[in-house]
Amino acid sequence: MSLAIQAWTLICGLYFLWEALAYRGLFGRLAEFQIARFGSYVPLLTYLVLFTLALIPAWIIAWFFARRREEDLDLAALLELRISQARKLRLLIVALATASVSVAAGFAIYAFWFLPGQDGELRTIAASEFGAVPINEGPTRIVGGELGTVIFFGQDWFIGDDRMAFSPYRPVADGDGLSRVFVQLETTGTRGREAIVQRPAWSGIIVEGGLPGTVRVLFNYIGVGISDPYYTLYQNEYALKVRFWLQAMQWAFLTLFLTLLIVSQTRTIKKLERQKDAAAPPAY
């Protein structure tokens, strides 16, 4: 039974992590509910809520069977059982902490090594050339297009927030109606909408893909088609990487919390072991 519960915990953790990274399923729906009600959503809290709800049935079943097993045990056997349960719980927390620190490291490594920076020559490309010529990630100026519908996006990370606005940037004579490049705008909220104006050129760091999952979904909801591949022009390196650094920090804090639980659980195990030794009959 305990092995099945541990497997269920691992499966739920990985599944909702996949939903969070892909921004789909129950995670996507709960995030969109928060955005509709509050204007932003809390990624880590959303993940933990779904993960905890999925574990409740397993915890209830485990508690029920544990109570039945304890009814017919003497004190020594009961302490041995509780020590075994505490060790299994500690092992589970260790596994969660390992997964958490791996996710934190993954976000940090991705932001540091796999996202482009501000170094390099500034390249100029026309909006009409997207989809027709190879696009290199890095410092870029795009010209020859106009902004479309603006989407405002917000995430709260407890240790900071991430609020941005994005718009498709299309050539004036748009052929198939698909948006191949998006621009991150300077405004961070709807109150700054009046400051958004058309420009002859937009400069920043371009990256393949790049739109947060929430923004992709919102654009699809309002009928803005997105090509595959597509590109996003961020104002600067900070704007491009901030949400990945914030995610890495959040998962690192979660790892710290789980580490404290491991320490606490280890103390509980030692306490139970002392009680077991005290309850054992003296040897002659």
PDB file of N, CA and C in Angstrom, residues 161-257:
ATOM      1  N   ASP A 161       6.904  40.165  -8.593  1.00  0.00           N
ATOM      2  CA  ASP A 161       5.872  39.930  -9.590  1.00  0.00           C
ATOM      3  C   ASP A 161       6.422  40.213 -10.979  1.00  0.00           C
ATOM      4  N   ASP A 162       5.674  39.767 -11.952  1.00  0.00           N
ATOM      5  CA  ASP A 162       6.106  39.844 -13.342  1.00  0.00           C
ATOM      6  C   ASP A 162       4.902  40.308 -14.150  1.00  0.00           C
ATOM      7  N   ARG A 163       4.899  41.578 -14.555  1.00  0.00           N
ATOM      8  CA  ARG A 163       3.759  42.138 -15.270  1.00  0.00           C
ATOM      9  C   ARG A 163       4.247  42.735 -16.588  1.00  0.00           C
ATOM     10  N   MET A 164       3.656  42.260 -17.671  1.00  0.00           N
ATOM     11  CA  MET A 164       4.093  42.664 -18.999  1.00  0.00           C
ATOM     12  C   MET A 164       2.893  42.834 -19.917  1.00  0.00           C
ATOM     13  N   ALA A 165       3.146  43.404 -21.082  1.00  0.00           N
ATOM     14  CA  ALA A 165       2.132  43.524 -22.119  1.00  0.00           C
ATOM     15  C   ALA A 165       2.761  43.089 -23.443  1.00  0.00           C
ATOM     16  N   PHE A 166       1.992  42.393 -24.269  1.00  0.00           N
ATOM     17  CA  PHE A 166       2.478  41.887 -25.543  1.00  0.00           C
ATOM     18  C   PHE A 166       1.480  42.223 -26.645  1.00  0.00           C
ATOM     19  N   SER A 167       2.005  42.363 -27.848  1.00  0.00           N
ATOM     20  CA  SER A 167       1.165  42.616 -29.012  1.00  0.00           C
ATOM     21  C   SER A 167       1.783  41.949 -30.230  1.00  0.00           C
ATOM     22  N   PRO A 168       0.962  41.395 -31.117  1.00  0.00           N
ATOM     23  CA  PRO A 168       1.511  40.914 -32.390  1.00  0.00           C
ATOM     24  C   PRO A 168       2.007  42.093 -33.220  1.00  0.00           C
ATOM     25  N   TYR A 169       3.053  41.859 -33.986  1.00  0.00           N
ATOM     26  CA  TYR A 169       3.605  42.886 -34.869  1.00  0.00           C
ATOM     27  C   TYR A 169       3.571  42.309 -36.282  1.00  0.00           C
ATOM     28  N   ARG A 170       2.661  42.824 -37.090  1.00  0.00           N
ATOM     29  CA  ARG A 170       2.422  42.257 -38.409  1.00  0.00           C
ATOM     30  C   ARG A 170       2.776  43.256 -39.503  1.00  0.00           C
ATOM     31  N   PRO A 171       3.215  42.745 -40.650  1.00  0.00           N
ATOM     32  CA  PRO A 171       3.400  43.643 -41.797  1.00  0.00           C
ATOM     33  C   PRO A 171       2.068  44.235 -42.220  1.00  0.00           C
ATOM     34  N   VAL A 172       2.110  45.409 -42.801  1.00  0.00           N
ATOM     35  CA  VAL A 172       0.876  46.103 -43.189  1.00  0.00           C
ATOM     36  C   VAL A 172       0.055  45.245 -44.137  1.00  0.00           C
ATOM     37  N   ALA A 173       0.707  44.602 -45.076  1.00  0.00           N
ATOM     38  CA  ALA A 173       0.011  43.689 -45.998  1.00  0.00           C
ATOM     39  C   ALA A 173       0.190  42.272 -45.482  1.00  0.00           C
ATOM     40  N   ASP A 174      -0.683  41.880 -44.576  1.00  0.00           N
ATOM     41  CA  ASP A 174      -0.565  40.568 -43.933  1.00  0.00           C
ATOM     42  C   ASP A 174      -1.276  39.522 -44.775  1.00  0.00           C
ATOM     43  N   GLY A 175      -0.565  38.435 -45.084  1.00  0.00           N
ATOM     44  CA  GLY A 175      -1.098  37.439 -45.983  1.00  0.00           C
ATOM     45  C   GLY A 175      -2.075  36.478 -45.345  1.00  0.00           C
ATOM     46  N   ASP A 176      -1.587  35.496 -44.583  1.00  0.00           N
ATOM     47  CA  ASP A 176      -2.446  34.433 -44.062  1.00  0.00           C
ATOM     48  C   ASP A 176      -3.070  34.769 -42.715  1.00  0.00           C
ATOM     49  N   GLY A 177      -2.778  35.932 -42.152  1.00  0.00           N
ATOM     50  CA  GLY A 177      -3.384  36.330 -40.888  1.00  0.00           C
ATOM     51  C   GLY A 177      -2.706  35.779 -39.653  1.00  0.00           C
ATOM     52  N   LEU A 178      -1.679  34.947 -39.816  1.00  0.00           N
ATOM     53  CA  LEU A 178      -0.969  34.402 -38.661  1.00  0.00           C
ATOM     54  C   LEU A 178       0.067  35.395 -38.157  1.00  0.00           C
ATOM     55  N   SER A 179       0.216  35.472 -36.855  1.00  0.00           N
ATOM     56  CA  SER A 179       1.220  36.359 -36.247  1.00  0.00           C
ATOM     57  C   SER A 179       2.514  35.585 -36.071  1.00  0.00           C
ATOM     58  N   ARG A 180       3.588  36.099 -36.663  1.00  0.00           N
ATOM     59  CA  ARG A 180       4.878  35.408 -36.607  1.00  0.00           C
ATOM     60  C   ARG A 180       5.851  36.062 -35.636  1.00  0.00           C
ATOM     61  N   VAL A 181       5.545  37.261 -35.186  1.00  0.00           N
ATOM     62  CA  VAL A 181       6.414  37.932 -34.220  1.00  0.00           C
ATOM     63  C   VAL A 181       5.547  38.763 -33.285  1.00  0.00           C
ATOM     64  N   PHE A 182       5.942  38.780 -32.016  1.00  0.00           N
ATOM     65  CA  PHE A 182       5.256  39.550 -30.985  1.00  0.00           C
ATOM     66  C   PHE A 182       6.250  40.487 -30.325  1.00  0.00           C
ATOM     67  N   VAL A 183       5.730  41.606 -29.830  1.00  0.00           N
ATOM     68  CA  VAL A 183       6.580  42.625 -29.208  1.00  0.00           C
ATOM     69  C   VAL A 183       6.150  42.799 -27.762  1.00  0.00           C
ATOM     70  N   GLN A 184       7.122  42.770 -26.855  1.00  0.00           N
ATOM     71  CA  GLN A 184       6.832  43.128 -25.470  1.00  0.00           C
ATOM     72  C   GLN A 184       6.831  44.654 -25.368  1.00  0.00           C
ATOM     73  N   LEU A 185       5.764  45.202 -24.823  1.00  0.00           N
ATOM     74  CA  LEU A 185       5.598  46.651 -24.749  1.00  0.00           C
ATOM     75  C   LEU A 185       6.099  47.195 -23.419  1.00  0.00           C
ATOM     76  N   GLU A 186       6.292  48.502 -23.387  1.00  0.00           N
ATOM     77  CA  GLU A 186       6.849  49.115 -22.190  1.00  0.00           C
ATOM     78  C   GLU A 186       5.860  49.155 -21.031  1.00  0.00           C
ATOM     79  N   THR A 187       4.579  49.272 -21.316  1.00  0.00           N
ATOM     80  CA  THR A 187       3.592  49.361 -20.252  1.00  0.00           C
ATOM     81  C   THR A 187       3.469  48.027 -19.520  1.00  0.00           C
ATOM     82  N   THR A 188       3.097  48.078 -18.234  1.00  0.00           N
ATOM     83  CA  THR A 188       2.923  46.873 -17.433  1.00  0.00           C
ATOM     84  C   THR A 188       1.501  46.708 -16.921  1.00  0.00           C
ATOM     85  N   GLY A 189       0.598  47.593 -17.306  1.00  0.00           N
ATOM     86  CA  GLY A 189      -0.775  47.502 -16.830  1.00  0.00           C
ATOM     87  C   GLY A 189      -1.716  48.239 -17.752  1.00  0.00           C
ATOM     88  N   THR A 190      -2.996  47.987 -17.573  1.00  0.00           N
ATOM     89  CA  THR A 190      -3.996  48.586 -18.456  1.00  0.00           C
ATOM     90  C   THR A 190      -4.030  50.101 -18.342  1.00  0.00           C
ATOM     91  N   ARG A 191      -3.584  50.647 -17.210  1.00  0.00           N
ATOM     92  CA  ARG A 191      -3.598  52.105 -17.055  1.00  0.00           C
ATOM     93  C   ARG A 191      -2.605  52.784 -17.991  1.00  0.00           C
ATOM     94  N   GLY A 192      -1.623  52.013 -18.464  1.00  0.00           N
ATOM     95  CA  GLY A 192      -0.647  52.589 -19.377  1.00  0.00           C
ATOM     96  C   GLY A 192      -0.984  52.361 -20.836  1.00  0.00           C
ATOM     97  N   ARG A 193      -2.224  51.932 -21.099  1.00  0.00           N
ATOM     98  CA  ARG A 193      -2.606  51.630 -22.474  1.00  0.00           C
ATOM     99  C   ARG A 193      -2.462  52.838 -23.394  1.00  0.00           C
ATOM    100  N   GLU A 194      -2.769  54.026 -22.863  1.00  0.00           N
ATOM    101  CA  GLU A 194      -2.720  55.225 -23.712  1.00  0.00           C
ATOM    102  C   GLU A 194      -1.303  55.560 -24.149  1.00  0.00           C
ATOM    103  N   ALA A 195      -0.292  55.001 -23.451  1.00  0.00           N
ATOM    104  CA  ALA A 195       1.093  55.282 -23.823  1.00  0.00           C
ATOM    105  C   ALA A 195       1.577  54.402 -24.978  1.00  0.00           C
ATOM    106  N   ILE A 196       0.774  53.414 -25.376  1.00  0.00           N
ATOM    107  CA  ILE A 196       1.168  52.517 -26.461  1.00  0.00           C
ATOM    108  C   ILE A 196       0.896  53.196 -27.798  1.00  0.00           C
ATOM    109  N   VAL A 197       1.945  53.401 -28.564  1.00  0.00           N
ATOM    110  CA  VAL A 197       1.811  54.047 -29.872  1.00  0.00           C
ATOM    111  C   VAL A 197       2.585  53.234 -30.907  1.00  0.00           C
ATOM    112  N   GLN A 198       2.180  53.404 -32.161  1.00  0.00           N
ATOM    113  CA  GLN A 198       2.899  52.753 -33.255  1.00  0.00           C
ATOM    114  C   GLN A 198       4.270  53.399 -33.421  1.00  0.00           C
ATOM    115  N   ARG A 199       5.254  52.599 -33.760  1.00  0.00           N
ATOM    116  CA  ARG A 199       6.611  53.101 -33.985  1.00  0.00           C
ATOM    117  C   ARG A 199       7.113  52.598 -35.339  1.00  0.00           C
ATOM    118  N   PRO A 200       8.077  53.296 -35.920  1.00  0.00           N
ATOM    119  CA  PRO A 200       8.662  52.798 -37.172  1.00  0.00           C
ATOM    120  C   PRO A 200       9.568  51.592 -36.943  1.00  0.00           C
ATOM    121  N   ALA A 201      10.070  51.426 -35.706  1.00  0.00           N
ATOM    122  CA  ALA A 201      10.969  50.310 -35.418  1.00  0.00           C
ATOM    123  C   ALA A 201      10.878  49.957 -33.939  1.00  0.00           C
ATOM    124  N   TRP A 202      11.126  48.671 -33.644  1.00  0.00           N
ATOM    125  CA  TRP A 202      11.157  48.191 -32.268  1.00  0.00           C
ATOM    126  C   TRP A 202      12.458  47.427 -32.076  1.00  0.00           C
ATOM    127  N   SER A 203      13.159  47.715 -30.986  1.00  0.00           N
ATOM    128  CA  SER A 203      14.459  47.085 -30.732  1.00  0.00           C
ATOM    129  C   SER A 203      14.432  46.327 -29.412  1.00  0.00           C
ATOM    130  N   GLY A 204      15.231  45.263 -29.349  1.00  0.00           N
ATOM    131  CA  GLY A 204      15.327  44.475 -28.130  1.00  0.00           C
ATOM    132  C   GLY A 204      16.042  43.176 -28.405  1.00  0.00           C
ATOM    133  N   ILE A 205      15.663  42.136 -27.678  1.00  0.00           N
ATOM    134  CA  ILE A 205      16.242  40.803 -27.845  1.00  0.00           C
ATOM    135  C   ILE A 205      15.153  39.876 -28.350  1.00  0.00           C
ATOM    136  N   ILE A 206      15.409  39.244 -29.479  1.00  0.00           N
ATOM    137  CA  ILE A 206      14.405  38.354 -30.049  1.00  0.00           C
ATOM    138  C   ILE A 206      14.738  36.912 -29.700  1.00  0.00           C
ATOM    139  N   VAL A 207      13.692  36.122 -29.420  1.00  0.00           N
ATOM    140  CA  VAL A 207      13.858  34.722 -29.057  1.00  0.00           C
ATOM    141  C   VAL A 207      12.764  33.925 -29.748  1.00  0.00           C
ATOM    142  N   GLU A 208      13.103  32.718 -30.157  1.00  0.00           N
ATOM    143  CA  GLU A 208      12.074  31.866 -30.755  1.00  0.00           C
ATOM    144  C   GLU A 208      11.077  31.438 -29.688  1.00  0.00           C
ATOM    145  N   GLY A 209       9.785  31.476 -30.028  1.00  0.00           N
ATOM    146  CA  GLY A 209       8.759  31.229 -29.012  1.00  0.00           C
ATOM    147  C   GLY A 209       8.716  32.428 -28.079  1.00  0.00           C
ATOM    148  N   GLY A 210       8.803  32.169 -26.786  1.00  0.00           N
ATOM    149  CA  GLY A 210       8.999  33.260 -25.832  1.00  0.00           C
ATOM    150  C   GLY A 210       7.755  33.786 -25.149  1.00  0.00           C
ATOM    151  N   LEU A 211       6.562  33.593 -25.717  1.00  0.00           N
ATOM    152  CA  LEU A 211       5.359  34.084 -25.037  1.00  0.00           C
ATOM    153  C   LEU A 211       5.034  33.195 -23.847  1.00  0.00           C
ATOM    154  N   PRO A 212       4.706  33.779 -22.690  1.00  0.00           N
ATOM    155  CA  PRO A 212       4.205  32.948 -21.579  1.00  0.00           C
ATOM    156  C   PRO A 212       2.963  32.179 -22.008  1.00  0.00           C
ATOM    157  N   GLY A 213       2.777  30.995 -21.420  1.00  0.00           N
ATOM    158  CA  GLY A 213       1.644  30.161 -21.801  1.00  0.00           C
ATOM    159  C   GLY A 213       0.310  30.868 -21.675  1.00  0.00           C
ATOM    160  N   THR A 214       0.166  31.673 -20.613  1.00  0.00           N
ATOM    161  CA  THR A 214      -1.078  32.430 -20.420  1.00  0.00           C
ATOM    162  C   THR A 214      -1.359  33.325 -21.608  1.00  0.00           C
ATOM    163  N   VAL A 215      -0.342  33.998 -22.087  1.00  0.00           N
ATOM    164  CA  VAL A 215      -0.517  34.950 -23.185  1.00  0.00           C
ATOM    165  C   VAL A 215      -0.887  34.223 -24.469  1.00  0.00           C
ATOM    166  N   ARG A 216      -0.258  33.080 -24.726  1.00  0.00           N
ATOM    167  CA  ARG A 216      -0.607  32.312 -25.928  1.00  0.00           C
ATOM    168  C   ARG A 216      -2.085  31.930 -25.907  1.00  0.00           C
ATOM    169  N   VAL A 217      -2.546  31.458 -24.747  1.00  0.00           N
ATOM    170  CA  VAL A 217      -3.950  31.056 -24.628  1.00  0.00           C
ATOM    171  C   VAL A 217      -4.874  32.245 -24.838  1.00  0.00           C
ATOM    172  N   LEU A 218      -4.538  33.389 -24.247  1.00  0.00           N
ATOM    173  CA  LEU A 218      -5.385  34.569 -24.381  1.00  0.00           C
ATOM    174  C   LEU A 218      -5.446  35.046 -25.831  1.00  0.00           C
ATOM    175  N   PHE A 219      -4.324  35.028 -26.523  1.00  0.00           N
ATOM    176  CA  PHE A 219      -4.327  35.412 -27.935  1.00  0.00           C
ATOM    177  C   PHE A 219      -5.200  34.460 -28.754  1.00  0.00           C
ATOM    178  N   ASN A 220      -5.115  33.165 -28.455  1.00  0.00           N
ATOM    179  CA  ASN A 220      -5.959  32.209 -29.171  1.00  0.00           C
ATOM    180  C   ASN A 220      -7.436  32.455 -28.886  1.00  0.00           C
ATOM    181  N   TYR A 221      -7.761  32.821 -27.646  1.00  0.00           N
ATOM    182  CA  TYR A 221      -9.152  33.077 -27.276  1.00  0.00           C
ATOM    183  C   TYR A 221      -9.750  34.232 -28.077  1.00  0.00           C
ATOM    184  N   ILE A 222      -8.923  35.246 -28.351  1.00  0.00           N
ATOM    185  CA  ILE A 222      -9.459  36.414 -29.059  1.00  0.00           C
ATOM    186  C   ILE A 222      -9.251  36.306 -30.570  1.00  0.00           C
ATOM    187  N   GLY A 223      -8.832  35.147 -31.030  1.00  0.00           N
ATOM    188  CA  GLY A 223      -8.750  34.908 -32.468  1.00  0.00           C
ATOM    189  C   GLY A 223      -7.471  35.322 -33.137  1.00  0.00           C
ATOM    190  N   VAL A 224      -6.405  35.551 -32.367  1.00  0.00           N
ATOM    191  CA  VAL A 224      -5.105  35.892 -32.956  1.00  0.00           C
ATOM    192  C   VAL A 224      -4.356  34.594 -33.236  1.00  0.00           C
ATOM    193  N   GLY A 225      -4.197  34.259 -34.497  1.00  0.00           N
ATOM    194  CA  GLY A 225      -3.477  33.043 -34.856  1.00  0.00           C
ATOM    195  C   GLY A 225      -1.983  33.201 -34.664  1.00  0.00           C
ATOM    196  N   ILE A 226      -1.336  32.143 -34.200  1.00  0.00           N
ATOM    197  CA  ILE A 226       0.105  32.170 -33.939  1.00  0.00           C
ATOM    198  C   ILE A 226       0.762  31.124 -34.830  1.00  0.00           C
ATOM    199  N   SER A 227       1.757  31.551 -35.584  1.00  0.00           N
ATOM    200  CA  SER A 227       2.438  30.637 -36.498  1.00  0.00           C
ATOM    201  C   SER A 227       3.372  29.706 -35.723  1.00  0.00           C
ATOM    202  N   ASP A 228       3.859  28.695 -36.392  1.00  0.00           N
ATOM    203  CA  ASP A 228       4.824  27.770 -35.818  1.00  0.00           C
ATOM    204  C   ASP A 228       5.985  27.613 -36.803  1.00  0.00           C
ATOM    205  N   PRO A 229       7.165  28.158 -36.503  1.00  0.00           N
ATOM    206  CA  PRO A 229       7.506  28.834 -35.246  1.00  0.00           C
ATOM    207  C   PRO A 229       7.064  30.293 -35.245  1.00  0.00           C
ATOM    208  N   TYR A 230       7.138  30.897 -34.066  1.00  0.00           N
ATOM    209  CA  TYR A 230       6.919  32.335 -33.937  1.00  0.00           C
ATOM    210  C   TYR A 230       8.047  32.894 -33.073  1.00  0.00           C
ATOM    211  N   TYR A 231       8.136  34.221 -32.987  1.00  0.00           N
ATOM    212  CA  TYR A 231       9.221  34.863 -32.256  1.00  0.00           C
ATOM    213  C   TYR A 231       8.669  35.986 -31.383  1.00  0.00           C
ATOM    214  N   THR A 232       9.399  36.291 -30.313  1.00  0.00           N
ATOM    215  CA  THR A 232       9.005  37.367 -29.403  1.00  0.00           C
ATOM    216  C   THR A 232      10.185  38.296 -29.204  1.00  0.00           C
ATOM    217  N   LEU A 233       9.931  39.595 -29.336  1.00  0.00           N
ATOM    218  CA  LEU A 233      10.955  40.609 -29.126  1.00  0.00           C
ATOM    219  C   LEU A 233      10.766  41.206 -27.735  1.00  0.00           C
ATOM    220  N   TYR A 234      11.717  40.944 -26.854  1.00  0.00           N
ATOM    221  CA  TYR A 234      11.698  41.510 -25.501  1.00  0.00           C
ATOM    222  C   TYR A 234      12.509  42.800 -25.464  1.00  0.00           C
ATOM    223  N   GLN A 235      12.132  43.691 -24.558  1.00  0.00           N
ATOM    224  CA  GLN A 235      12.807  44.984 -24.489  1.00  0.00           C
ATOM    225  C   GLN A 235      14.282  44.847 -24.153  1.00  0.00           C
ATOM    226  N   ASN A 236      14.598  43.945 -23.229  1.00  0.00           N
ATOM    227  CA  ASN A 236      15.986  43.797 -22.783  1.00  0.00           C
ATOM    228  C   ASN A 236      16.166  42.412 -22.169  1.00  0.00           C
ATOM    229  N   GLU A 237      17.387  42.134 -21.738  1.00  0.00           N
ATOM    230  CA  GLU A 237      17.699  40.818 -21.189  1.00  0.00           C
ATOM    231  C   GLU A 237      16.949  40.561 -19.885  1.00  0.00           C
ATOM    232  N   TYR A 238      16.786  41.582 -19.065  1.00  0.00           N
ATOM    233  CA  TYR A 238      16.067  41.411 -17.801  1.00  0.00           C
ATOM    234  C   TYR A 238      14.628  40.990 -18.051  1.00  0.00           C
ATOM    235  N   ALA A 239      13.948  41.668 -18.965  1.00  0.00           N
ATOM    236  CA  ALA A 239      12.552  41.343 -19.252  1.00  0.00           C
ATOM    237  C   ALA A 239      12.415  39.923 -19.785  1.00  0.00           C
ATOM    238  N   LEU A 240      13.394  39.482 -20.560  1.00  0.00           N
ATOM    239  CA  LEU A 240      13.358  38.145 -21.128  1.00  0.00           C
ATOM    240  C   LEU A 240      13.532  37.067 -20.061  1.00  0.00           C
ATOM    241  N   LYS A 241      14.428  37.304 -19.096  1.00  0.00           N
ATOM    242  CA  LYS A 241      14.839  36.246 -18.182  1.00  0.00           C
ATOM    243  C   LYS A 241      14.212  36.321 -16.798  1.00  0.00           C
ATOM    244  N   VAL A 242      13.547  37.431 -16.461  1.00  0.00           N
ATOM    245  CA  VAL A 242      13.127  37.627 -15.075  1.00  0.00           C
ATOM    246  C   VAL A 242      12.204  36.532 -14.589  1.00  0.00           C
ATOM    247  N   ARG A 243      11.250  36.103 -15.396  1.00  0.00           N
ATOM    248  CA  ARG A 243      10.309  35.111 -14.874  1.00  0.00           C
ATOM    249  C   ARG A 243      10.970  33.756 -14.647  1.00  0.00           C
ATOM    250  N   PHE A 244      12.037  33.455 -15.401  1.00  0.00           N
ATOM    251  CA  PHE A 244      12.751  32.194 -15.179  1.00  0.00           C
ATOM    252  C   PHE A 244      13.574  32.253 -13.893  1.00  0.00           C
ATOM    253  N   TRP A 245      14.190  33.415 -13.633  1.00  0.00           N
ATOM    254  CA  TRP A 245      14.932  33.578 -12.378  1.00  0.00           C
ATOM    255  C   TRP A 245      13.990  33.530 -11.185  1.00  0.00           C
ATOM    256  N   LEU A 246      12.826  34.169 -11.303  1.00  0.00           N
ATOM    257  CA  LEU A 246      11.860  34.152 -10.210  1.00  0.00           C
ATOM    258  C   LEU A 246      11.343  32.736  -9.951  1.00  0.00           C
ATOM    259  N   GLN A 247      11.109  31.976 -11.010  1.00  0.00           N
ATOM    260  CA  GLN A 247      10.686  30.594 -10.831  1.00  0.00           C
ATOM    261  C   GLN A 247      11.784  29.779 -10.158  1.00  0.00           C
ATOM    262  N   ALA A 248      13.023  29.980 -10.573  1.00  0.00           N
ATOM    263  CA  ALA A 248      14.133  29.256  -9.946  1.00  0.00           C
ATOM    264  C   ALA A 248      14.220  29.585  -8.459  1.00  0.00           C
ATOM    265  N   MET A 249      14.059  30.862  -8.096  1.00  0.00           N
ATOM    266  CA  MET A 249      14.118  31.262  -6.693  1.00  0.00           C
ATOM    267  C   MET A 249      12.958  30.667  -5.899  1.00  0.00           C
ATOM    268  N   GLN A 250      11.760  30.656  -6.497  1.00  0.00           N
ATOM    269  CA  GLN A 250      10.612  30.091  -5.792  1.00  0.00           C
ATOM    270  C   GLN A 250      10.805  28.606  -5.510  1.00  0.00           C
ATOM    271  N   TRP A 251      11.243  27.851  -6.508  1.00  0.00           N
ATOM    272  CA  TRP A 251      11.468  26.434  -6.299  1.00  0.00           C
ATOM    273  C   TRP A 251      12.623  26.195  -5.328  1.00  0.00           C
ATOM    274  N   ALA A 252      13.588  27.101  -5.300  1.00  0.00           N
ATOM    275  CA  ALA A 252      14.670  26.981  -4.319  1.00  0.00           C
ATOM    276  C   ALA A 252      14.135  27.183  -2.903  1.00  0.00           C
ATOM    277  N   PHE A 253      13.228  28.148  -2.718  1.00  0.00           N
ATOM    278  CA  PHE A 253      12.616  28.350  -1.412  1.00  0.00           C
ATOM    279  C   PHE A 253      11.779  27.133  -1.006  1.00  0.00           C
ATOM    280  N   LEU A 254      11.073  26.546  -1.977  1.00  0.00           N
ATOM    281  CA  LEU A 254      10.315  25.330  -1.684  1.00  0.00           C
ATOM    282  C   LEU A 254      11.261  24.207  -1.260  1.00  0.00           C
ATOM    283  N   THR A 255      12.408  24.106  -1.909  1.00  0.00           N
ATOM    284  CA  THR A 255      13.403  23.105  -1.527  1.00  0.00           C
ATOM    285  C   THR A 255      13.879  23.331  -0.105  1.00  0.00           C
ATOM    286  N   LEU A 256      14.094  24.591   0.259  1.00  0.00           N
ATOM    287  CA  LEU A 256      14.509  24.913   1.622  1.00  0.00           C
ATOM    288  C   LEU A 256      13.448  24.481   2.627  1.00  0.00           C
ATOM    289  N   PHE A 257      12.181  24.756   2.314  1.00  0.00           N
ATOM    290  CA  PHE A 257      11.086  24.354   3.198  1.00  0.00           C
ATOM    291  C   PHE A 257      11.046  22.830   3.354  1.00  0.00           C
TER     292      PHE A 257
END
